[in-house]
Backbone as ProteinMPNN parsed JSONL, in Angstrom:
{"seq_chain_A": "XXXXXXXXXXXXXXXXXXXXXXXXXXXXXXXXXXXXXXXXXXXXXXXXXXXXXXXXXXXXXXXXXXXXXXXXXXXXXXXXXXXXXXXXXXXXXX", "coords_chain_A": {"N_chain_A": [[17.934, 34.721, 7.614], [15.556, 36.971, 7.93], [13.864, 38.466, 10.938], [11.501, 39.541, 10.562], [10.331, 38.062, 8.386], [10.373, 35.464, 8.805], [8.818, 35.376, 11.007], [6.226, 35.362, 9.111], [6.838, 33.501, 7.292], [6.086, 31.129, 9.547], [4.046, 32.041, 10.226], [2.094, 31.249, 8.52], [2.54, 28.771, 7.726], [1.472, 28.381, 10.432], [-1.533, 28.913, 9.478], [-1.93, 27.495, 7.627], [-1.857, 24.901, 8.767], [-3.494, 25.082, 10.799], [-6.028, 25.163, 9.24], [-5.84, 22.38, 8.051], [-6.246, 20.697, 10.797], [-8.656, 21.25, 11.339], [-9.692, 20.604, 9.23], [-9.612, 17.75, 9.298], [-10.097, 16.911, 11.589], [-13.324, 17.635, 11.214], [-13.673, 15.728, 9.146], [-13.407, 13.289, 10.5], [-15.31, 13.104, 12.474], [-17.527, 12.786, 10.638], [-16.788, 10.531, 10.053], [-16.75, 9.053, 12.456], [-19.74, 8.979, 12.602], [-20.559, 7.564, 10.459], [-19.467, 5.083, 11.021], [-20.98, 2.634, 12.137], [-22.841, 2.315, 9.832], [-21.113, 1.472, 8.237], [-19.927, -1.167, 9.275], [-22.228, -2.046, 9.037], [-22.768, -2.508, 6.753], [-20.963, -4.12, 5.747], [-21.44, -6.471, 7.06], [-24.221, -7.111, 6.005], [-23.1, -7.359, 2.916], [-21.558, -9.987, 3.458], [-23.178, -11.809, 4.047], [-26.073, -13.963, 2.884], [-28.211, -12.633, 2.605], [-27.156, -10.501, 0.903], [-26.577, -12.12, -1.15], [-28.566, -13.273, -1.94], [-30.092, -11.076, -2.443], [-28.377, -9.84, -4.672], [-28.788, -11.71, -6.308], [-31.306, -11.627, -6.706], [-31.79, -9.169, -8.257], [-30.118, -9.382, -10.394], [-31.646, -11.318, -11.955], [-33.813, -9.626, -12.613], [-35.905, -9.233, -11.019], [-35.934, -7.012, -9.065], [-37.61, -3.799, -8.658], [-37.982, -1.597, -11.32], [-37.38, 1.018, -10.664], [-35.627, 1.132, -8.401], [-32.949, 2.465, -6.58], [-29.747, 0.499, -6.415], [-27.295, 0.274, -6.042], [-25.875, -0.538, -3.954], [-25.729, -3.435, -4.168], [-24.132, -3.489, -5.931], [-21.426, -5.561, -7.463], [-18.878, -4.603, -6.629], [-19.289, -1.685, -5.14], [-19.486, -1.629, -2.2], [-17.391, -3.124, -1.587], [-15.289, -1.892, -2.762], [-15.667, 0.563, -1.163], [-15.516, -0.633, 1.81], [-12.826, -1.816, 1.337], [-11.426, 0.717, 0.841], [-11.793, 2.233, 3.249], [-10.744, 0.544, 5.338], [-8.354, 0.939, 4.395], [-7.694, 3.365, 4.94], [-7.93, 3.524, 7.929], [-5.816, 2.231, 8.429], [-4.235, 3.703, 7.497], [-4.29, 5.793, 9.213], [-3.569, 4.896, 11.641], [-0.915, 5.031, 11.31], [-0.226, 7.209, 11.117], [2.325, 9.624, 12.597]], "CA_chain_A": [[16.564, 35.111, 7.354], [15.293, 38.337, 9.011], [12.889, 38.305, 11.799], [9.752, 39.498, 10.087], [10.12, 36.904, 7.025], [10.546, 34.101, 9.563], [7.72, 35.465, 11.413], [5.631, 35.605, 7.852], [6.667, 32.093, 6.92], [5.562, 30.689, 10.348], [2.389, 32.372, 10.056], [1.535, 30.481, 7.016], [2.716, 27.077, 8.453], [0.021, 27.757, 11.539], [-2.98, 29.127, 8.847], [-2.241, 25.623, 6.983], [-1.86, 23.64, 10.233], [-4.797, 24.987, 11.773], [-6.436, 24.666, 8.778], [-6.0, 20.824, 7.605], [-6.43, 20.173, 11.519], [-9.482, 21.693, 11.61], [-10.882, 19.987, 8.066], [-9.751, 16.217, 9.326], [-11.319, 16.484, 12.916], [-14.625, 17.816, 10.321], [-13.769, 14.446, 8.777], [-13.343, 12.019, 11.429], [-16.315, 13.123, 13.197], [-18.432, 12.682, 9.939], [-16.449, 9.181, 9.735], [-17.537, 8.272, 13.573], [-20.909, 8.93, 12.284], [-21.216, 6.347, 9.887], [-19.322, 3.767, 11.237], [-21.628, 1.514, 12.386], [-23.047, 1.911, 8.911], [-20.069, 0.313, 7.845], [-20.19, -2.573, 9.845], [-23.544, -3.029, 8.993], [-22.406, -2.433, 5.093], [-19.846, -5.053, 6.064], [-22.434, -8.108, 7.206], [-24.648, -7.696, 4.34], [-22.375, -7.886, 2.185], [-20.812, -11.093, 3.662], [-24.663, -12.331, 4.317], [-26.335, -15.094, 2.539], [-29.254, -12.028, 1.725], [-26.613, -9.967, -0.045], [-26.493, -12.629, -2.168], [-29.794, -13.492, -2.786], [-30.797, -9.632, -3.48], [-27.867, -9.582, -5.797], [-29.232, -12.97, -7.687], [-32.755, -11.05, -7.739], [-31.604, -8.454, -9.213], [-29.49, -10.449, -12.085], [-32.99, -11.836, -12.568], [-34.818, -8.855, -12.713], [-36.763, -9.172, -9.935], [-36.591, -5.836, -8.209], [-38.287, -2.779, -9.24], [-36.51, -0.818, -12.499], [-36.863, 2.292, -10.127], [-34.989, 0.657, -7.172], [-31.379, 2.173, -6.689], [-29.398, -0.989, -6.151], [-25.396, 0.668, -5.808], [-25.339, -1.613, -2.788], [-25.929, -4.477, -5.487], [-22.945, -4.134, -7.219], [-20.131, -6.308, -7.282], [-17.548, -3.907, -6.518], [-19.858, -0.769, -4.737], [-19.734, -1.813, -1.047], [-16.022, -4.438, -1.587], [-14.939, -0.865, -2.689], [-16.014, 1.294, 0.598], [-15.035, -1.343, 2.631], [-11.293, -1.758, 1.639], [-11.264, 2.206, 1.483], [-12.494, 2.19, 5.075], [-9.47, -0.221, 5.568], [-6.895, 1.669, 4.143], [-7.854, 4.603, 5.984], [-7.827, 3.239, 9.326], [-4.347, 1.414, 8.6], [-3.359, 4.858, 6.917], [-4.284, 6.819, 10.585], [-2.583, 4.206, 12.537], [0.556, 5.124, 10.989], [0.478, 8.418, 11.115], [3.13, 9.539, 14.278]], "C_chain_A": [[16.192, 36.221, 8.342], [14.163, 37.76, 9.898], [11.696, 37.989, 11.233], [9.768, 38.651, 9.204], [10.365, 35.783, 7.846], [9.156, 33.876, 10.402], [5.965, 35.246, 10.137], [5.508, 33.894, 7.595], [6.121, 31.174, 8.499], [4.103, 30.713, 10.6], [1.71, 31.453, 9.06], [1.487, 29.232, 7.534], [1.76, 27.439, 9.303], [-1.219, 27.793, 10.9], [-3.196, 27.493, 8.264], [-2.454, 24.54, 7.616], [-3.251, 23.892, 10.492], [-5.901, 24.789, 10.556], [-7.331, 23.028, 8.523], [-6.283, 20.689, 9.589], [-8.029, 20.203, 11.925], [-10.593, 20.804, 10.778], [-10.62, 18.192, 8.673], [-10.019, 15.851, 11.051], [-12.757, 16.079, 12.415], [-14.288, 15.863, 10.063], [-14.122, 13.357, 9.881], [-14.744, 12.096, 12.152], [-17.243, 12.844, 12.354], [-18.402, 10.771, 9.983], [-16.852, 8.292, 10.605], [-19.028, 8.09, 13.258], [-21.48, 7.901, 11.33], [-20.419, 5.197, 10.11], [-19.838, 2.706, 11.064], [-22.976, 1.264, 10.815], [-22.44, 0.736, 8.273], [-19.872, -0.992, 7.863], [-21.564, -2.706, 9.286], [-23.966, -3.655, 7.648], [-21.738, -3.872, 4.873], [-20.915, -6.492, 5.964], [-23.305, -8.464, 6.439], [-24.231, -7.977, 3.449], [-21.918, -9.487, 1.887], [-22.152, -12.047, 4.124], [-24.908, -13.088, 2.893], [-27.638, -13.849, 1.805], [-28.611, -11.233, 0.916], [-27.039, -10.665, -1.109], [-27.951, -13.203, -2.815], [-30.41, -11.879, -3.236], [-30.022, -9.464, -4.87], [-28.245, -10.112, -6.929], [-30.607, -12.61, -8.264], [-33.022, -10.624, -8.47], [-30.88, -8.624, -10.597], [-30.739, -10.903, -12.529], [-34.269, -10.944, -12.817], [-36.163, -8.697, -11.779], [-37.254, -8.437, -9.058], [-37.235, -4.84, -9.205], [-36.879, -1.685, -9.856], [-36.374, 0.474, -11.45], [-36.079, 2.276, -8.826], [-33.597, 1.348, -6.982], [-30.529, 1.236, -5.839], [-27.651, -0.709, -6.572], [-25.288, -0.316, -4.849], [-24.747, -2.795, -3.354], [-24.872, -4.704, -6.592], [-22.127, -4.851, -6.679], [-18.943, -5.522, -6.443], [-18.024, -2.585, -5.381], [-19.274, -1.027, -3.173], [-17.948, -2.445, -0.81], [-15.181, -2.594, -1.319], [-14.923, 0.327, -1.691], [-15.362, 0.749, 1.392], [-13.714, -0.912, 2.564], [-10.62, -0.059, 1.598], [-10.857, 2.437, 2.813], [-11.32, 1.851, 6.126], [-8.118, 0.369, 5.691], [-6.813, 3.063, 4.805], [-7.524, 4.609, 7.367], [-6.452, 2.862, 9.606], [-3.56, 2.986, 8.357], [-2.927, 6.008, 8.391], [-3.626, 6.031, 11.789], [-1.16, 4.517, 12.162], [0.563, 6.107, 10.878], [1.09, 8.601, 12.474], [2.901, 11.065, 14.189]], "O_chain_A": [[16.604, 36.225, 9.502], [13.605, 36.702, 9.611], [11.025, 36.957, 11.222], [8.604, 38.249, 9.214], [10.688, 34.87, 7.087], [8.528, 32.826, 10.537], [4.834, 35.02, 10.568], [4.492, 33.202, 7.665], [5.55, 30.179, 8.054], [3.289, 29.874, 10.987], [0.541, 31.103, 9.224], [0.423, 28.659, 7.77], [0.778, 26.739, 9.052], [-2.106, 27.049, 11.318], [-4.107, 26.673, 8.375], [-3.025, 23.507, 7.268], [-4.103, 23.007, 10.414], [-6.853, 24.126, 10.968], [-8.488, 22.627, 8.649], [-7.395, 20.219, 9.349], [-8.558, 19.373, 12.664], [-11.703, 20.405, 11.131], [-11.536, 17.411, 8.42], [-10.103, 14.731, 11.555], [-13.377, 15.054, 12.696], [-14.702, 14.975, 10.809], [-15.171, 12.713, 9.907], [-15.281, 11.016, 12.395], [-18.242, 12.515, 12.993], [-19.339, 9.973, 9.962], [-17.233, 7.16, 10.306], [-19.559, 7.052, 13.65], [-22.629, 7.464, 11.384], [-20.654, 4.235, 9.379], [-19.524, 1.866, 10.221], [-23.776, 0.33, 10.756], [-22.852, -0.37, 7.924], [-19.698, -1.786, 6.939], [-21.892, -3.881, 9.121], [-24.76, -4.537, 7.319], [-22.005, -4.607, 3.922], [-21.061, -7.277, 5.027], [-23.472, -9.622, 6.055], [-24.77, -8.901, 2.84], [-21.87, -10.095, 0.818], [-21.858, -13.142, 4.602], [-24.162, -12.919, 1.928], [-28.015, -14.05, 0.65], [-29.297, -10.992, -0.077], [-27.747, -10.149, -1.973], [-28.212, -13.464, -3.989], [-31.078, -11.663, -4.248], [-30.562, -9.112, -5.918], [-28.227, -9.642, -8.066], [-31.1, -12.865, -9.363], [-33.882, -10.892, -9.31], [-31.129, -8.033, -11.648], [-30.861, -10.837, -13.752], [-35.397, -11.333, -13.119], [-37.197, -8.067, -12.006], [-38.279, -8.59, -8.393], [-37.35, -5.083, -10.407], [-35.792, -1.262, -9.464], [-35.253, 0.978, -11.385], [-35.891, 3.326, -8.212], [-32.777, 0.511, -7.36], [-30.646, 1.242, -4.613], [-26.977, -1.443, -7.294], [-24.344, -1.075, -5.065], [-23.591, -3.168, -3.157], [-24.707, -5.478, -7.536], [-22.005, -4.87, -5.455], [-18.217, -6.115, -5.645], [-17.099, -2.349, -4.604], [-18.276, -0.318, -3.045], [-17.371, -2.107, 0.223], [-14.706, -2.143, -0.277], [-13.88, 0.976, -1.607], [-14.471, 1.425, 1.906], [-13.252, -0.02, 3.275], [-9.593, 0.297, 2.176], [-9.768, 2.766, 3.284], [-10.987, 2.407, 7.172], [-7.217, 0.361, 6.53], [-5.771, 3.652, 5.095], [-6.933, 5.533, 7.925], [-5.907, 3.054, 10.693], [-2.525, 3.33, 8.928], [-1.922, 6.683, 8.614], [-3.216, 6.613, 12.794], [-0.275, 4.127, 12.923], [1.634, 6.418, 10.355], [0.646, 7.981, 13.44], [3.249, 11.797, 15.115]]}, "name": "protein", "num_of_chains": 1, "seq": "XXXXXXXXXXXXXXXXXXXXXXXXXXXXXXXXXXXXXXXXXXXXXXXXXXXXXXXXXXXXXXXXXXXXXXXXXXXXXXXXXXXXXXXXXXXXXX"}
């Protein structure tokens, strides 16, 4: 391979490196930021009022203009084990 085409393809490998290093710091720092959402996503969920907002709302009890994504079955279970697989996914990166 000649110099300058080695120099060319290296260049590229650091624009892409510095790139993606650049967009999943952006990430992680958005991700420190809602952590403690998370957790807090986490205990309602596994709370005794999850479940009674969820049973209100099966009964019609909140207001039709309420948005109630928290309220689903799957909305929050879904974040969570995301959340999960992410954290297990960045522990294993070397």
């Amino acid at each position: 391979m000649e110099q300058a085409e080695r120099i060319r393809q290296m260049e590229q490998r650091l624009e892409r490196s510095a790139a993606a290093v650049m967009a999943l710091s952006a990430a992680l720092d958005r991700y420190e930021e809602v952590k403690e959402d998370i957790s807090a996503l986490e205990a309602y969920y596994d709370s005794e009022t999850w479940k009674q907002d969820f049973a209100d709302d099966e009964a019609g009890l909140l207001p039709p203009s309420l948005k109630r994504g928290v309220l689903s079955e799957d909305g929050i279970w879904n974040l969570l084990t995301d959340a999960r697989e992410l954290v297990e996914r960045l522990h294993a990166i070397k």
